[in-house]
CSV table of C-alpha atoms and ligand atoms in Angstrom, one decimal:
chain,number,residue,atom,x,y,z
Y,1168,MET,CA,-18.1,36.9,84.1
Y,1169,LYS,CA,-19.2,34.3,86.6
Y,1170,ALA,CA,-18.7,30.5,86.7
Y,1171,THR,CA,-19.1,27.6,89.2
Y,1172,ALA,CA,-17.0,24.5,89.2
Y,1173,LYS,CA,-16.9,21.4,91.3
Y,1174,ALA,CA,-13.7,19.4,91.9
Y,1175,HIS,CA,-13.0,16.3,94.0
Y,1176,THR,CA,-10.1,15.5,96.2
Y,1177,ASN,CA,-7.6,12.7,95.3
Y,1178,ILE,CA,-5.5,10.2,97.2
Y,1179,ALA,CA,-1.9,9.5,96.0
Y,1180,LEU,CA,-1.0,5.9,95.5
Y,1181,ILE,CA,2.5,6.9,94.2
Y,1182,LYS,CA,3.3,10.0,96.3
Y,1183,TYR,CA,4.4,13.5,95.2
Y,1184,TRP,CA,7.2,14.2,97.7
Y,1185,GLY,CA,9.6,17.0,96.7
Y,1186,LYS,CA,9.9,20.1,94.5
Y,1187,ARG,CA,12.5,21.0,92.0
Y,1188,ASP,CA,11.0,24.5,91.6
Y,1189,GLU,CA,9.0,26.0,94.4
Y,1190,SER,CA,7.7,29.0,92.7
Y,1191,ILE,CA,5.8,27.3,89.8
Y,1192,ILE,CA,5.6,24.0,91.7
Y,1193,LEU,CA,7.6,21.5,89.7
Y,1194,PRO,CA,8.0,18.1,91.3
Y,1195,THR,CA,11.1,15.9,91.6
Y,1196,ASN,CA,9.0,12.8,90.8
Y,1197,SER,CA,5.9,11.7,89.0
Y,1198,SER,CA,3.0,10.6,91.1
Y,1199,LEU,CA,-0.3,8.8,90.6
Y,1200,SER,CA,-3.6,9.1,92.4
Y,1201,LEU,CA,-7.2,8.0,92.6
Y,1202,THR,CA,-9.9,10.8,92.6
Y,1203,LEU,CA,-12.5,10.3,95.3
Y,1204,ASP,CA,-16.2,10.7,95.0
Y,1205,GLY,CA,-17.1,11.6,98.6
Y,1206,PHE,CA,-15.0,14.8,99.1
Y,1207,TYR,CA,-15.2,17.9,96.9
Y,1208,THR,CA,-15.1,21.7,96.7
Y,1209,THR,CA,-17.6,23.8,94.8
Y,1210,THR,CA,-16.4,27.2,93.9
Y,1211,THR,CA,-18.0,30.2,92.3
Y,1212,VAL,CA,-15.8,33.0,90.8
Y,1213,ALA,CA,-17.4,36.3,89.8
Y,1214,PHE,CA,-15.1,38.9,88.1
Y,1215,GLN,CA,-16.6,42.4,88.4
Y,1216,GLU,CA,-15.5,45.7,87.0
Y,1217,ASP,CA,-16.5,47.6,90.2
Y,1218,LEU,CA,-14.2,45.7,92.6
Y,1219,SER,CA,-10.9,47.1,93.8
Y,1220,LYS,CA,-9.7,43.9,95.3
Y,1221,ASP,CA,-10.5,40.2,95.5
Y,1222,SER,CA,-12.6,38.6,98.2
Y,1223,PHE,CA,-12.7,35.0,99.4
Y,1224,ILE,CA,-15.5,33.4,101.3
Y,1225,LEU,CA,-15.1,29.8,102.4
Y,1226,ASN,CA,-18.1,28.0,103.9
Y,1227,ASP,CA,-19.9,31.3,104.3
Y,1228,GLN,CA,-17.0,32.9,106.3
Y,1229,SER,CA,-14.8,35.7,105.0
Y,1230,VAL,CA,-11.1,34.5,104.7
Y,1231,GLU,CA,-8.1,36.8,105.3
Y,1232,GLY,CA,-4.4,36.1,105.8
Y,1233,GLU,CA,-2.3,33.5,104.2
Y,1234,ALA,CA,-5.2,31.5,102.7
Y,1235,TYR,CA,-6.6,34.7,101.1
Y,1236,GLN,CA,-3.1,35.5,99.8
Y,1237,ARG,CA,-2.8,32.1,98.1
Y,1238,VAL,CA,-6.2,32.6,96.4
Y,1239,THR,CA,-5.5,36.1,95.2
Y,1240,ASN,CA,-1.9,35.1,94.0
Y,1241,PHE,CA,-3.5,32.3,92.0
Y,1242,LEU,CA,-6.2,34.7,90.6
Y,1243,ASP,CA,-3.2,36.9,89.4
Y,1244,LYS,CA,-2.1,34.0,87.2
Y,1245,ILE,CA,-5.6,33.7,85.7
Y,1246,ARG,CA,-5.7,37.5,85.2
Y,1247,ASN,CA,-2.3,37.4,83.4
Y,1248,LEU,CA,-3.5,34.7,81.1
Y,1249,SER,CA,-6.6,36.7,80.1
Y,1250,GLY,CA,-4.7,40.1,79.9
Y,1251,LYS,CA,-7.4,41.6,82.2
Y,1252,THR,CA,-5.0,42.4,85.0
Y,1253,ASN,CA,-7.2,45.0,86.7
Y,1254,LEU,CA,-10.2,42.9,87.1
Y,1255,TYR,CA,-11.0,41.5,90.6
Y,1256,ALA,CA,-13.2,38.7,91.7
Y,1257,GLU,CA,-15.6,37.5,94.4
Y,1258,VAL,CA,-14.7,33.9,95.2
Y,1259,SER,CA,-17.0,31.8,97.2
Y,1260,SER,CA,-16.2,28.2,98.0
Y,1261,ILE,CA,-18.1,25.4,99.8
Y,1262,ASN,CA,-15.8,22.6,101.0
Y,1263,GLU,CA,-17.3,19.2,101.3
Y,1264,VAL,CA,-13.9,18.0,102.5
Y,1265,PRO,CA,-14.4,18.2,106.2
Y,1266,THR,CA,-11.1,18.4,108.1
Y,1267,ALA,CA,-12.6,15.7,110.2
Y,1268,ALA,CA,-12.5,13.3,107.2
Y,1269,GLY,CA,-8.7,13.5,107.3
Y,1270,PHE,CA,-8.1,14.8,103.7
Y,1271,ALA,CA,-6.4,18.1,102.7
Y,1272,SER,CA,-8.8,20.4,100.8
Y,1273,SER,CA,-6.1,22.1,98.8
Y,1274,ALA,CA,-6.3,19.6,95.9
Y,1275,SER,CA,-10.1,20.0,95.3
Y,1276,GLY,CA,-9.9,23.7,96.3
Y,1277,PHE,CA,-7.3,24.8,93.7
Y,1278,ALA,CA,-8.8,22.5,91.0
Y,1279,ALA,CA,-12.2,24.1,91.5
Y,1280,LEU,CA,-10.7,27.6,91.7
Y,1281,ALA,CA,-8.7,27.2,88.5
Y,1282,SER,CA,-11.6,25.8,86.6
Y,1283,ALA,CA,-14.2,28.3,87.7
Y,1284,GLY,CA,-11.7,31.2,87.5
Y,1285,THR,CA,-10.6,30.6,83.9
Y,1286,ARG,CA,-14.2,29.9,82.8
Y,1287,ALA,CA,-15.4,33.1,84.5
Y,1288,ILE,CA,-12.8,35.3,82.9
Y,1289,GLY,CA,-13.2,33.7,79.5
Y,1290,VAL,CA,-9.9,31.9,79.1
Y,1291,ASP,CA,-10.5,28.6,77.3
Y,1292,LEU,CA,-7.9,25.9,78.3
Y,1293,SER,CA,-7.5,22.3,77.4
Y,1294,ASP,CA,-7.6,19.9,80.4
Y,1295,GLU,CA,-3.8,19.6,80.2
Y,1296,GLU,CA,-3.4,23.4,80.2
Y,1297,LEU,CA,-5.8,23.6,83.1
Y,1298,SER,CA,-3.9,21.0,85.0
Y,1299,ARG,CA,-0.6,22.9,84.5
Y,1300,LEU,CA,-2.2,26.1,85.8
Y,1301,THR,CA,-3.8,24.3,88.7
Y,1302,ARG,CA,-0.4,22.8,89.6
Y,1303,GLN,CA,0.9,26.3,90.4
Y,1304,GLY,CA,-1.7,26.7,93.1
Y,1305,SER,CA,-1.0,23.3,94.8
Y,1306,GLY,CA,0.9,20.4,93.3
Y,1307,SER,CA,-1.5,17.6,94.1
Y,1308,ALA,CA,-4.4,19.7,92.8
Y,1309,CYS,CA,-3.3,19.2,89.2
Y,1310,ARG,CA,-4.4,15.6,89.5
Y,1311,SER,CA,-8.0,16.6,90.6
Y,1312,ILE,CA,-8.8,17.9,87.1
Y,1313,TYR,CA,-9.5,14.3,86.1
Y,1314,GLY,CA,-11.6,11.5,87.5
Y,1315,GLY,CA,-10.4,8.0,88.3
Y,1316,PHE,CA,-6.7,7.0,88.1
Y,1317,VAL,CA,-4.5,10.0,87.2
Y,1318,GLU,CA,-0.8,10.4,86.7
Y,1319,TRP,CA,1.1,13.7,87.3
Y,1320,GLU,CA,3.9,13.5,84.8
Y,1321,MET,CA,6.8,15.4,86.4
Y,1322,GLY,CA,8.2,16.7,83.1
Y,1323,SER,CA,11.8,17.9,82.6
Y,1324,ARG,CA,11.5,21.5,81.3
Y,1325,THR,CA,12.3,24.4,83.6
Y,1326,ASP,CA,9.2,26.4,82.4
Y,1327,GLY,CA,6.8,23.6,83.5
Y,1328,LYS,CA,5.1,23.2,80.1
Y,1329,ASP,CA,5.5,19.4,80.3
Y,1330,SER,CA,4.5,19.0,84.0
Y,1331,GLN,CA,0.8,18.2,84.1
Y,1332,ALA,CA,-1.6,15.4,85.0
Y,1333,VAL,CA,-3.2,13.0,82.5
Y,1334,GLN,CA,-5.9,10.4,83.1
Y,1335,ILE,CA,-4.8,6.8,83.1
Y,1336,LYS,CA,-8.3,5.2,83.5
Y,1337,PRO,CA,-11.6,6.8,84.2
Y,1338,GLU,CA,-13.5,6.3,87.5
Y,1339,THR,CA,-15.8,3.7,85.8
Y,1340,HIS,CA,-12.8,1.4,85.1
Y,1341,TRP,CA,-12.4,-0.2,88.5
Y,1342,ASP,CA,-14.3,0.2,91.8
Y,1343,VAL,CA,-11.4,0.4,94.2
Y,1344,ARG,CA,-12.6,1.9,97.5
Y,1345,VAL,CA,-10.8,4.0,100.1
Y,1346,ALA,CA,-11.6,4.1,103.9
Y,1347,ALA,CA,-10.3,7.3,105.5
Y,1348,VAL,CA,-9.3,6.4,109.1
Y,1349,VAL,CA,-9.3,9.5,111.2
Y,1350,LEU,CA,-7.5,9.4,114.6
Y,1351,SER,CA,-8.9,11.1,117.7
Y,1352,SER,CA,-5.6,12.7,118.8
Y,1353,THR,CA,-3.7,15.3,116.9
Y,1354,MET,CA,-0.1,16.5,117.1
Y,1355,LYS,CA,1.9,19.5,116.0
Y,1356,LYS,CA,1.8,19.4,112.3
Y,1357,ILE,CA,4.6,19.9,109.9
Y,1358,SER,CA,2.9,21.1,106.7
Y,1359,SER,CA,3.5,18.9,103.6
Y,1360,ARG,CA,5.2,21.9,102.0
Y,1361,ALA,CA,7.7,22.3,104.8
Y,1362,GLY,CA,8.1,18.5,105.3
Y,1363,MET,CA,9.0,17.8,101.7
Y,1364,LYS,CA,11.4,20.7,101.5
Y,1365,ARG,CA,13.3,19.6,104.6
Y,1366,THR,CA,13.4,16.1,103.3
Y,1367,VAL,CA,14.7,17.1,99.8
Y,1368,GLU,CA,17.4,19.3,101.4
Y,1369,THR,CA,18.6,17.0,104.2
Y,1370,SER,CA,17.6,13.4,104.0
Y,1371,PRO,CA,20.2,11.0,102.7
Y,1372,PHE,CA,17.4,8.6,101.9
Y,1373,TYR,CA,15.9,11.0,99.4
Y,1374,THR,CA,17.8,9.7,96.4
Y,1375,GLY,CA,16.7,6.2,97.2
Y,1376,TRP,CA,13.1,7.4,97.1
Y,1377,LEU,CA,13.6,9.0,93.7
Y,1378,ASP,CA,15.4,5.9,92.3
Y,1379,SER,CA,12.5,3.7,93.3
Y,1380,ILE,CA,9.8,5.8,91.5
Y,1381,PRO,CA,10.0,4.6,87.9
Y,1382,ASN,CA,9.6,0.9,88.8
Y,1383,ASP,CA,6.7,1.7,91.2
Y,1384,MET,CA,5.0,3.7,88.5
Y,1385,LYS,CA,5.4,1.0,85.9
Y,1386,GLU,CA,4.1,-1.7,88.3
Y,1387,ILE,CA,1.1,0.3,89.5
Y,1388,LYS,CA,0.0,1.2,86.0
Y,1389,SER,CA,0.1,-2.5,85.0
Y,1390,ALA,CA,-1.9,-3.3,88.2
Y,1391,ILE,CA,-4.5,-0.7,87.2
Y,1392,ARG,CA,-4.7,-1.9,83.6
Y,1393,ASP,CA,-5.1,-5.6,84.7
Y,1394,LYS,CA,-7.3,-4.8,87.8
Y,1395,ASP,CA,-4.8,-6.7,89.9
Y,1396,PHE,CA,-5.7,-5.5,93.4
Y,1397,GLU,CA,-3.0,-7.3,95.3
Y,1398,LYS,CA,-0.4,-5.7,93.1
Y,1399,LEU,CA,-2.0,-2.3,93.3
Y,1400,GLY,CA,-2.1,-2.4,97.1
Y,1401,THR,CA,1.4,-3.9,97.5
Y,1402,VAL,CA,3.0,-1.1,95.3
Y,1403,ALA,CA,0.9,1.7,97.0
Y,1404,GLU,CA,1.7,0.5,100.5
Y,1405,SER,CA,5.4,0.1,99.8
Y,1406,ASN,CA,5.6,3.5,98.1
Y,1407,CYS,CA,4.0,5.1,101.1
Y,1408,LEU,CA,6.5,3.5,103.5
Y,1409,LYS,CA,9.4,4.7,101.4
Y,1410,MET,CA,8.1,8.3,101.4
Y,1411,HIS,CA,7.7,8.2,105.1
Y,1412,ALA,CA,11.2,6.6,105.6
Y,1413,THR,CA,12.7,9.7,104.0
Y,1414,THR,CA,11.4,11.9,106.8
Y,1415,LEU,CA,13.2,9.8,109.4
Y,1416,GLY,CA,16.5,10.6,107.6
Y,1417,ALA,CA,15.8,14.3,107.5
Y,1418,ASN,CA,17.6,16.8,109.7
Y,1419,PRO,CA,16.0,17.5,112.1
Y,1420,PRO,CA,14.2,14.1,111.7
Y,1421,PHE,CA,10.5,13.9,111.9
Y,1422,THR,CA,7.6,11.5,111.3
Y,1423,TYR,CA,3.9,12.1,110.6
Y,1424,TRP,CA,3.0,8.9,112.4
Y,1425,HIS,CA,1.3,8.4,115.8
Y,1426,ASP,CA,1.1,5.3,117.9
Y,1427,THR,CA,-2.5,4.9,116.6
Y,1428,THR,CA,-1.2,5.3,113.0
Y,1429,LEU,CA,1.0,2.2,113.6
Y,1430,ARG,CA,-1.9,0.4,115.2
Y,1431,VAL,CA,-4.0,0.9,112.1
Y,1432,MET,CA,-1.1,-0.2,109.8
Y,1433,HIS,CA,-0.8,-3.4,111.9
Y,1434,THR,CA,-4.5,-4.1,111.7
Y,1435,VAL,CA,-4.5,-3.7,107.9
Y,1436,GLN,CA,-1.6,-6.2,107.7
Y,1437,GLU,CA,-3.5,-8.6,110.1
Y,1438,MET,CA,-6.6,-8.3,107.9
Y,1439,ARG,CA,-4.5,-9.5,104.9
Y,1440,ALA,CA,-3.1,-12.4,107.0
Y,1441,ASN,CA,-6.7,-13.3,107.6
Y,1442,GLY,CA,-7.7,-13.3,104.0
Y,1443,ILE,CA,-9.1,-9.8,103.6
Y,1444,PRO,CA,-7.2,-7.9,100.9
Y,1445,ALA,CA,-6.6,-4.4,102.3
Y,1446,TYR,CA,-3.7,-2.0,102.0
Y,1447,PHE,CA,-2.8,1.3,103.7
Y,1448,THR,CA,-1.4,4.6,102.5
Y,1449,ILE,CA,-0.6,7.7,104.5
Y,1450,ASP,CA,0.0,11.3,103.6
Y,1451,ALA,CA,1.5,14.2,105.4
Y,1452,GLY,CA,-0.4,13.5,108.7
Y,1453,PRO,CA,-1.2,10.8,111.1
Y,1454,ASN,CA,-4.5,9.6,109.5
Y,1455,VAL,CA,-4.5,6.4,107.4
Y,1456,LYS,CA,-6.3,5.6,104.2
Y,1457,VAL,CA,-7.1,2.0,103.5
Y,1458,LEU,CA,-7.7,0.5,100.0
Y,1459,TYR,CA,-10.2,-2.3,99.7
Y,1460,LEU,CA,-12.7,-3.8,97.3
Y,1461,PRO,CA,-16.5,-3.4,97.6
Y,1462,GLU,CA,-17.2,-7.0,98.6
Y,1463,ASN,CA,-15.1,-6.5,101.8
Y,1464,GLU,CA,-16.5,-3.1,102.8
Y,1465,ASP,CA,-18.4,-4.2,105.9
Y,1466,ARG,CA,-15.6,-6.3,107.3
Y,1467,VAL,CA,-13.0,-3.6,106.6
Y,1468,LYS,CA,-15.0,-0.8,108.2
Y,1469,GLU,CA,-15.8,-2.9,111.3
Y,1470,LYS,CA,-12.2,-3.9,111.9
Y,1471,LEU,CA,-11.0,-0.3,111.5
Y,1472,GLN,CA,-13.6,1.2,113.8
Y,1473,GLU,CA,-12.7,-1.2,116.5
Y,1474,ILE,CA,-9.1,0.1,116.8
Y,1475,PRO,CA,-8.5,2.1,120.0
Y,1476,GLY,CA,-7.7,5.7,119.2
Y,1477,VAL,CA,-9.7,5.7,115.9
Y,1478,ASP,CA,-12.3,8.5,115.9
Y,1479,ARG,CA,-14.1,7.7,112.7
Y,1480,VAL,CA,-13.9,5.8,109.4
Y,1481,THR,CA,-15.3,7.5,106.2
Y,1482,LEU,CA,-15.7,5.5,103.0
Y,1483,SER,CA,-15.3,6.7,99.4
Y,1484,LYS,CA,-15.6,5.4,95.8
Y,1485,PRO,CA,-13.7,6.5,92.8
Y,1486,GLY,CA,-14.8,10.0,91.7
Y,1487,PRO,CA,-15.1,12.1,88.6
Y,1488,GLY,CA,-13.1,15.0,87.3
Y,1489,VAL,CA,-14.0,18.7,87.3
Y,1490,THR,CA,-17.6,19.6,86.4
Y,1491,TYR,CA,-19.2,23.0,85.7
Y,1492,LEU,CA,-22.5,23.8,87.3
P,1261,LIG,C1,0.5,13.6,97.4
P,1261,LIG,N1,1.1,15.0,99.4
P,1261,LIG,O1,1.0,13.1,96.4
P,1261,LIG,C2,1.5,13.9,98.5
P,1261,LIG,C3,1.7,12.8,99.5
P,1261,LIG,C4,1.3,14.7,100.7
P,1261,LIG,C5,2.0,13.4,100.8
P,1261,LIG,O2,0.7,16.3,97.6
P,1261,LIG,O3,3.2,22.5,98.2
P,1261,LIG,O4,-0.5,20.2,99.3
P,1261,LIG,O5,0.8,22.7,97.6
P,1261,LIG,O6,2.4,21.5,96.1
P,1261,LIG,O7,0.0,19.3,97.0
P,1261,LIG,C6,0.6,17.4,99.7
P,1261,LIG,O8,1.2,18.4,99.0
P,1261,LIG,O9,1.8,20.6,98.3
P,1261,LIG,C7,0.8,16.2,98.8
P,1261,LIG,P1,2.1,21.9,97.5
P,1261,LIG,P2,0.5,19.7,98.3
P,1261,LIG,O10,-0.7,13.7,97.6
């Protein structure tokens, strides 16, 4: 009753920003991501008859509180699927998604937990079923079941049975790279969960965001199919800017950007003006991710590292879906 799974983090090119159901995590829009090679979580789940509660060890440290509660609530879903509702587990995770790399670990974390947990308890799910289950731990995690370019189809049902991720193209299709630009300073953080909720509830720009998604989705899929980097980058950058614009319209208004965030955005636009194709995208935090092609790697890295206020730049290739160890 023990299994180990490895799942990679992903970066959204068309952002998930808003829920229509908070309890089973149903989004208000479809999103599309690239799974990344460099950052992953490896999780072992061992269900044992002699346990009276779950335990969660992350990077060799016992976890309590909210993070523990999210894991044990998610294990309840796995227990319910199997019918073994009184069986508890030891969960042990190693995160190779250092906070210092500027990525959230919830995507790879819940994808690895769902995969290892279902396998350990003996529930056999298709990838789509696994993605739907994973979604209920953390929305963006449902995309990390697959490698390469992945769409989370929002679905329209209220029970979530049509809200899951599907692979658009595998990681071998196109070597698009991502530089994670981590800033040295930090600021008071509004979690993505709280930020998207406030935006949905109060921002008059939110409907404009939603209206723009179908066209962005169509354009980015054709860019991926045709390996048209300029189109891919243009759509991703514009989609990111629209998402962040909704936060300025929220009440109270907020932004995830820093002064250095803007400096990185300007540098990326300057690189393009100087003939280096590079595009930025930003999630619910001040760090910036830059899309580029392998032939420009050295120049892109050098330019980004020179920016005052940038702490480090971490590079990644497209990565695979879940694997079992
Ligand atoms: C994304 N983000 O598509 C977007 C872009 C942040 C900005 O998915 O509440 O941690 O667990 O479903 O998945 C971050 O949100 O939120 C996120 P929950 P999640 O990657």
